[in-house]
Coordinates of C-alpha atoms and ligand atoms in Angstrom, one line a residue:
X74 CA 19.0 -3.8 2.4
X75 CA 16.5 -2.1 -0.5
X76 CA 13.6 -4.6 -0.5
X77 CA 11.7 -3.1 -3.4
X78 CA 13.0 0.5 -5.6
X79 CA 10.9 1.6 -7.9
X80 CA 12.1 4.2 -11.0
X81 CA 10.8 6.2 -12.9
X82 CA 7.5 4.6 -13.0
X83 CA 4.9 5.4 -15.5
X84 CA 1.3 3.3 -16.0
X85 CA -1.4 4.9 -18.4
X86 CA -4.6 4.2 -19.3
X87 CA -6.0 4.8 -23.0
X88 CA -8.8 6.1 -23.0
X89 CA -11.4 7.0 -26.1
X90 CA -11.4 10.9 -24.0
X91 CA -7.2 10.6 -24.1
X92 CA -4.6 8.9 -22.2
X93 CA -4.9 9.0 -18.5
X94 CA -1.0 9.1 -16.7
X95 CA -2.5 7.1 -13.5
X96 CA 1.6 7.1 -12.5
X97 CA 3.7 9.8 -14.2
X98 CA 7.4 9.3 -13.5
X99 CA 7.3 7.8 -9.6
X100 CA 10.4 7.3 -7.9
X101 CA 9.9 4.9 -4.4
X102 CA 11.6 2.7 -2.5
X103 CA 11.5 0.5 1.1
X104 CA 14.3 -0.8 3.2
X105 CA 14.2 -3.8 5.2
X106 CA 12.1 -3.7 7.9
X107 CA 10.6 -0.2 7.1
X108 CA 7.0 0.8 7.2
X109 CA 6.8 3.4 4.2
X110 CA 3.6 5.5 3.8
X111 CA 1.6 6.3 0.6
X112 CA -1.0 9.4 1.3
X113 CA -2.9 11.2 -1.3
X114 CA -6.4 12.1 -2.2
X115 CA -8.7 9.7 -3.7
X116 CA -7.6 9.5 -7.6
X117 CA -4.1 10.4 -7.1
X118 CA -3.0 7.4 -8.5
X119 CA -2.1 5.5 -4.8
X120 CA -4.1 2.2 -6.3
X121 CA -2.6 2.2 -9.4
X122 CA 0.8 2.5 -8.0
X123 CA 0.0 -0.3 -5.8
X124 CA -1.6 -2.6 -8.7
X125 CA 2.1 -1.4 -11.2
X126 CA 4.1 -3.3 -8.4
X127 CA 1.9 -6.3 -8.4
X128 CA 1.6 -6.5 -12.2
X129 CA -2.1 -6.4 -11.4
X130 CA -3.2 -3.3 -13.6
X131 CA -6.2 -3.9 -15.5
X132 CA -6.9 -3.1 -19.2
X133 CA -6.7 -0.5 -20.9
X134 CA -3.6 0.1 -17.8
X135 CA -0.3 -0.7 -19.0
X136 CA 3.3 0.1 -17.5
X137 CA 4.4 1.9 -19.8
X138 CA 7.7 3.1 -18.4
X139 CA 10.0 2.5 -15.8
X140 CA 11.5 -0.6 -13.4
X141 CA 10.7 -2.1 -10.2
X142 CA 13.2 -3.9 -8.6
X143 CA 12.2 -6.2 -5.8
X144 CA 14.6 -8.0 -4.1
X145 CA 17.4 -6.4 -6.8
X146 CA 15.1 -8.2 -9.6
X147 CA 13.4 -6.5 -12.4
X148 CA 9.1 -8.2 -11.9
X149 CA 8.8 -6.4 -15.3
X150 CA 11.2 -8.9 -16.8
X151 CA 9.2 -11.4 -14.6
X152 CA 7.0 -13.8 -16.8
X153 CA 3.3 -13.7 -15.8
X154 CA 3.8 -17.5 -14.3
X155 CA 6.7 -16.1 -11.9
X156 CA 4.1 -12.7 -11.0
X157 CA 1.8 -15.5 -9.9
X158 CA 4.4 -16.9 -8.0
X159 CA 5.2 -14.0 -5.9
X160 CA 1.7 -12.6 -5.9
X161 CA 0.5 -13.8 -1.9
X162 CA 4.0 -15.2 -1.1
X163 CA 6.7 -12.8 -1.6
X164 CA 4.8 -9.5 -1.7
X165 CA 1.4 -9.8 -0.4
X166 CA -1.8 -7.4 -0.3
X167 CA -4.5 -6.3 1.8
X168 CA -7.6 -4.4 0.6
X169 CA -9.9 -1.5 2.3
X170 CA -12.7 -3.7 2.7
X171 CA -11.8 -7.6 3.4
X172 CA -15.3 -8.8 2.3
X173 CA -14.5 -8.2 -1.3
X174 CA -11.4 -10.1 -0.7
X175 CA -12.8 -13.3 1.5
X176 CA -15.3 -15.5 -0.2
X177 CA -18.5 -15.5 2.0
X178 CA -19.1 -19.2 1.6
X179 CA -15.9 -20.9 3.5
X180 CA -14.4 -21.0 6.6
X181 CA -12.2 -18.5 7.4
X182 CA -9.5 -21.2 8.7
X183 CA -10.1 -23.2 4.9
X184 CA -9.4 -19.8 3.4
X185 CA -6.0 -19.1 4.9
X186 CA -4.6 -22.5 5.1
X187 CA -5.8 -22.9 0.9
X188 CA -3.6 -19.5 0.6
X189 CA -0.5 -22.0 2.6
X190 CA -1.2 -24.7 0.9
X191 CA -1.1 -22.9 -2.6
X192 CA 2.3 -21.2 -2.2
X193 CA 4.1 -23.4 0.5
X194 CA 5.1 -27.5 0.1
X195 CA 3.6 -27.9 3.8
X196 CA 4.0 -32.1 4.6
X197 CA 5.6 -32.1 1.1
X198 CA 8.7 -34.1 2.7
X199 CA 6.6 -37.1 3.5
X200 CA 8.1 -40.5 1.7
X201 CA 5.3 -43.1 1.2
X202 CA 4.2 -45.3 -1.9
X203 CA 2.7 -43.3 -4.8
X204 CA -1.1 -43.7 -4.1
X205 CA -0.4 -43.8 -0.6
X206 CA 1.2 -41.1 -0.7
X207 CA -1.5 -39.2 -2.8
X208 CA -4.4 -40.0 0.0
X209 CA -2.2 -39.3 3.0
X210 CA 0.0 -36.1 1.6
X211 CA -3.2 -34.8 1.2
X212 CA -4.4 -35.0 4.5
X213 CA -1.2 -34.2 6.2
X214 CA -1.1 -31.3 3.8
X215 CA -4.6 -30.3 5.0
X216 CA -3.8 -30.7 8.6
X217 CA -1.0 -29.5 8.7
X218 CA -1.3 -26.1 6.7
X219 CA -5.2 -25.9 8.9
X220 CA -3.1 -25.9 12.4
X221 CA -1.3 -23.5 10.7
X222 CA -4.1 -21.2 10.3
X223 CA -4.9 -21.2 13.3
X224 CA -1.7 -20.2 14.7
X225 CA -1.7 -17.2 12.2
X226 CA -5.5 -16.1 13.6
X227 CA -3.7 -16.9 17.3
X228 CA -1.0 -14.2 16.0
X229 CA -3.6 -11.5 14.8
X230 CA -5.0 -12.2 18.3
X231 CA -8.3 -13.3 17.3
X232 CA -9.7 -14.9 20.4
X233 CA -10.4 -18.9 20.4
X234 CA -8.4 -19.3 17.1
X235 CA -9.4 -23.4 17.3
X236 CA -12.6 -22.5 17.1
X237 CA -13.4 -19.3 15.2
X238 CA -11.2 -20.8 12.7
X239 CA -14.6 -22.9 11.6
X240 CA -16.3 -19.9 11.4
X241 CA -17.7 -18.0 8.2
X242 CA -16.9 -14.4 7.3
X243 CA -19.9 -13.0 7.8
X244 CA -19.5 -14.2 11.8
X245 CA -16.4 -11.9 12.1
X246 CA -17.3 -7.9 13.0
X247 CA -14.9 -5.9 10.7
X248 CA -12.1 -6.0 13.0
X249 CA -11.6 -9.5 13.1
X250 CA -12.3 -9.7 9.3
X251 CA -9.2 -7.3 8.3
X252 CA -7.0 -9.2 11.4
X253 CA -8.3 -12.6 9.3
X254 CA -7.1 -10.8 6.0
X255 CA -3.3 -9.7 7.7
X256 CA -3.0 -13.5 8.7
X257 CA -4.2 -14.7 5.1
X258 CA -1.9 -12.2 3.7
X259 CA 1.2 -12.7 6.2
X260 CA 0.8 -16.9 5.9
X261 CA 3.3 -17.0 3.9
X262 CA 5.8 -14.4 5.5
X263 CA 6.1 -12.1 2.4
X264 CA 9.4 -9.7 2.3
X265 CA 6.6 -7.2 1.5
X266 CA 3.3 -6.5 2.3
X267 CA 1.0 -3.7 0.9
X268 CA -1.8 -2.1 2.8
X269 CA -4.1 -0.3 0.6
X270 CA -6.5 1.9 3.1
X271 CA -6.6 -1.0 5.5
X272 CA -8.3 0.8 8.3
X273 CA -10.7 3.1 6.3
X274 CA -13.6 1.0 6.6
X275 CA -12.9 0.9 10.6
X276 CA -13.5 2.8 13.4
X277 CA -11.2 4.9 15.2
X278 CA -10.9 2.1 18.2
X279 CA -10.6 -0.9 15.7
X280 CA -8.4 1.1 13.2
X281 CA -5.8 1.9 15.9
X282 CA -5.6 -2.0 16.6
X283 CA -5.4 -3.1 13.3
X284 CA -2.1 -0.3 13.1
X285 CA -0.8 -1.3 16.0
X286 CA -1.0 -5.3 15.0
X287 CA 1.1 -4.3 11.5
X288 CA 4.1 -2.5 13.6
X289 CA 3.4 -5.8 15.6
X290 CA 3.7 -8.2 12.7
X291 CA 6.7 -6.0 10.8
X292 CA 8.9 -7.2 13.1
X293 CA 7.6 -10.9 13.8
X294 CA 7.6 -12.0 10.4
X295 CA 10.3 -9.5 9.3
X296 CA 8.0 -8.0 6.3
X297 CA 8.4 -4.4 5.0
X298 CA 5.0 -2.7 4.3
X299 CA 4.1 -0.4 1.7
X300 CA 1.1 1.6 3.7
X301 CA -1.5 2.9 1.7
X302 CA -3.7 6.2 2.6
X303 CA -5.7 9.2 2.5
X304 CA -5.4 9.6 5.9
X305 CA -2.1 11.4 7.2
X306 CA -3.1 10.5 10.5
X307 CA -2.5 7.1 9.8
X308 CA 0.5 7.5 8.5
X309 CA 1.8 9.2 12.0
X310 CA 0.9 5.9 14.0
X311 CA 3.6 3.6 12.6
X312 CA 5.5 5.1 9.6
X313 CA 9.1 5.8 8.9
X314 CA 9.0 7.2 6.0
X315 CA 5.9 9.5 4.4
X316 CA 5.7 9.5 -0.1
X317 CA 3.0 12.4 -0.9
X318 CA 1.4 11.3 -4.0
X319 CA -0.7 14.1 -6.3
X320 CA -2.3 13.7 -9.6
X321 CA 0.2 10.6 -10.0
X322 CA 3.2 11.9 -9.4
X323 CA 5.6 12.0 -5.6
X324 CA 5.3 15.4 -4.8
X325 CA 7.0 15.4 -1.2
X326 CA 9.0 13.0 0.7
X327 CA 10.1 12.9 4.2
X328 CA 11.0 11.0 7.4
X329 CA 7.3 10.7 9.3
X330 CA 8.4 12.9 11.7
X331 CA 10.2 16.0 9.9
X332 CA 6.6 15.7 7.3
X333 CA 4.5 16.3 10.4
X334 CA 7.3 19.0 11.7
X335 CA 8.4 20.7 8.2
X336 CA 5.5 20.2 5.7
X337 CA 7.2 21.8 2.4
X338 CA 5.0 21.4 -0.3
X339 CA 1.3 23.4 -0.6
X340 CA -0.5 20.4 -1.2
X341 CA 1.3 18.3 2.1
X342 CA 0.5 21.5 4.0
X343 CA -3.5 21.8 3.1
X344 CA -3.3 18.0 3.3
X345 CA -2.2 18.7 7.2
X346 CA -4.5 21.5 7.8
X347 CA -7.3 19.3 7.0
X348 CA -6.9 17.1 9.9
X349 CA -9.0 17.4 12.6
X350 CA -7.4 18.6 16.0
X351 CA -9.7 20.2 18.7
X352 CA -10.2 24.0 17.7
X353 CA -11.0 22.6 14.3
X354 CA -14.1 20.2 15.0
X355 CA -16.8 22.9 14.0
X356 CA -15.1 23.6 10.8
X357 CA -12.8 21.4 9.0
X358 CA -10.6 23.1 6.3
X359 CA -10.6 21.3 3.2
X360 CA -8.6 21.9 0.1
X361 CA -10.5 23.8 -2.7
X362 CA -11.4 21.9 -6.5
X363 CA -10.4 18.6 -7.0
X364 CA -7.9 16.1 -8.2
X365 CA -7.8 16.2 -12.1
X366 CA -8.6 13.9 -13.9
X367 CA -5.3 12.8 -15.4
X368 CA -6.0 13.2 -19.1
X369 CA -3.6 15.2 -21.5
X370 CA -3.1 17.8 -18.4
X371 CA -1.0 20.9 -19.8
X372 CA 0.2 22.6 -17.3
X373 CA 3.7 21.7 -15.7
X374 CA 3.0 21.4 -11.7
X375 CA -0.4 19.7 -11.7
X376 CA -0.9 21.0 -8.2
X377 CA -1.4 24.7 -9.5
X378 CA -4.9 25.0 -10.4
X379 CA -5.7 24.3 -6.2
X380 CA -2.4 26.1 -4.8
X381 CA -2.9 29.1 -3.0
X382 CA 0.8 30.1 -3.6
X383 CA 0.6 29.6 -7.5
X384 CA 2.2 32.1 -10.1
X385 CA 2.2 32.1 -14.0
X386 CA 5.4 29.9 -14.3
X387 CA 3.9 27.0 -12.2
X388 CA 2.0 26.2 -15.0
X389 CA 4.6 26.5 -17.5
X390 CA 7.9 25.3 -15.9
X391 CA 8.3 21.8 -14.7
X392 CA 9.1 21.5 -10.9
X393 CA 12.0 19.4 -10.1
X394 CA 13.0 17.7 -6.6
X395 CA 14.7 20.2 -4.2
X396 CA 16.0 19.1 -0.9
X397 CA 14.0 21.1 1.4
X398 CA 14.6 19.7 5.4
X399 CA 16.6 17.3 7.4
X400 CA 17.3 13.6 6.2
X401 CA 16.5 13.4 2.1
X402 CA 13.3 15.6 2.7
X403 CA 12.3 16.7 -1.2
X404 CA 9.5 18.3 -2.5
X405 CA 9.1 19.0 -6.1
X406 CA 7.7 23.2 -5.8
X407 CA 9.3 25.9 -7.7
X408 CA 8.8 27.8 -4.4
X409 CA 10.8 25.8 -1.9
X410 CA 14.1 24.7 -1.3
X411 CA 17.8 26.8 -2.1
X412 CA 16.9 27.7 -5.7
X413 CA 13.6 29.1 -4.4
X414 CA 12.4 31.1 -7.2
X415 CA 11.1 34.7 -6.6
X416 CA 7.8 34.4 -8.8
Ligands
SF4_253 S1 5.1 24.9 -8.1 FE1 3.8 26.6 -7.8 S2 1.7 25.8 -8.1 FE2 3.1 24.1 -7.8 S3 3.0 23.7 -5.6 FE3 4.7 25.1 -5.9 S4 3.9 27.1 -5.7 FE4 2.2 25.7 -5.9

């Protein structure tokens, strides 16, 4: 079953230097169940993508195109009461660093049982006399949506849940902050989560917990995720399926494993040579010039100013999809795929 399917989805900024295409025309969707990865460079437009599906985007942003169906309903027909709604209880989010997203000044456990109580009618079946009711719903709402923090910080596996429940954020190391935010952010057993760059802030040891703890939770709580990254090597750990974003547009898409086997596109393929392995530690390859900056670009593969394969036509014809490998593997390069161009 297609949990969310996004077409043809375009979100611009207007700007007084032009109109930025943050997302220009992306095409995306996750199956039940799946963990579906997002990778690109800083400023390719991952964020924005991420903020389109939430509604979130901040003025000047506006969707300006497209539909995102979650659950087989349009959001963008979705008043802004109903995005509340599924904001933190149908799809849910977790950020890069958890400290901008926890407030320093209560208790983790009062943080994540608020989030229950907010979006689930926990001791809500209680009958007592109106005022009575008032006074002791409340506490049995409290209690009971508090015990059930505690079992969500038990299933991040943060140790002494009971009692690190009454502590602040600041008492948590980094780990235990993000496995605070997945049980904040999974309280309410969303159909979908999204992880923007959740183990960037980490080290290697903690960030290969925190991964293994979402493959963990996928399939405890039954939530697709929507992982966010500039790190392909993230991605490898616990994806299915691999989107290649550049200069806001999907550029490759693959099964994880045929992406690490058959990298089609120039910019997956410097994306890939960039990772470290062990011959590479003295000198890392990166890829030359930077992401553009979005605004009134004129060329038709954006790509082309940085690829070493580019010819005259990349910046005049637009690439389209072409299926280049096994399983729906696409990549939008003039040079690839069964109407490979001679340029
Ligand atoms: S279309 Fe041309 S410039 Fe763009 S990625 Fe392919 S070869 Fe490179």
């Amino acid at each position: 079953m297609t949990i969310l399917e996004i077409n043809d989805l375009r979100t611009e900024f207007d700007t007084e230097r032009g109109t930025v295409k943050a997302v220009n025309g992306v095409d995306l969707s996750i199956e039940s169940g799946e963990i579906v990865g997002l990778v690109g460079e800083s400023g390719s437009g991952k964020t924005v993508l991420a903020e389109s599906i939430l509604r979130s985007v901040e003025e000047p942003g506006e969707i300006v195109g497209g539909e995102i169906l979650f659950n087989g309903e349009s959001l963008l027909d979705y008043s802004d009461a109903q995005m509340r709604e599924i904001r933190g209880s149908a799809i849910s989010i977790i950020f890069q660093d958890p400290m901008n997203s926890l407030n320093p000044t209560i208790r983790i456990g009062e943080q994540i049982a608020e989030t229950i109580r907010l979006h689930q009618d926990v001791g809500e079946s209680v009958t007592l006399p109106a005022e009575m009711k008032r006074k002791i719903l409340g506490a049995a709402k409290h209690s009971e949506s508090w015990q059930r923090a505690i079992e969500m910080l038990e299933s991040v596996q943060i140790p002494e849940p009971s009692t690190r429940a009454f502590d602040f954020p600041n008492q948590f190391s980094g780990g235990m902050r993000q496995r605070a935010m997945i049980a904040m952010a999974l309280s309410c057993e969303p159909d979908l989560l999204i992880a923007d760059e959740p183990t960037t802030a980490l080290d290697v040891t903690v960030q290969a917990q925190i991964l293994e703890e979402l493959e963990r939770l996928k399939d405890a709580f039954d939530t697709s995720i929507l992982l966010i990254t500039h790190d392909l090597a993230v991605i490898s750990e616990i994806c299915h399926e691999v989107n290649v974003m550049y200069a806001g547009e999907i550029v490759e898409r693959a099964r994880t494993e045929e992406l690490f086997t058959n990298p089609q596109h120039p910019y997956t393929q410097n994306l890939l040579k960039c990772l470290p392995t062990a011959d590479s530690r003295d000198s890392l390859h990166s890829i030359p010039g930077n992401v553009p900056d979005l605004i009134d670009i004129d060329f038709a593969c954006q790509f082309a100013p940085r690829c070493p394969e580019a010819k005259d036509e990349c910046f005049d014809i637009d690439p389209d999809f072409r299926q280049v490998g096994e399983d729906d593997h696409i990549a939008a390069c003039l040079r690839r795929g069964p109407q490979e161009r001679q340029l």
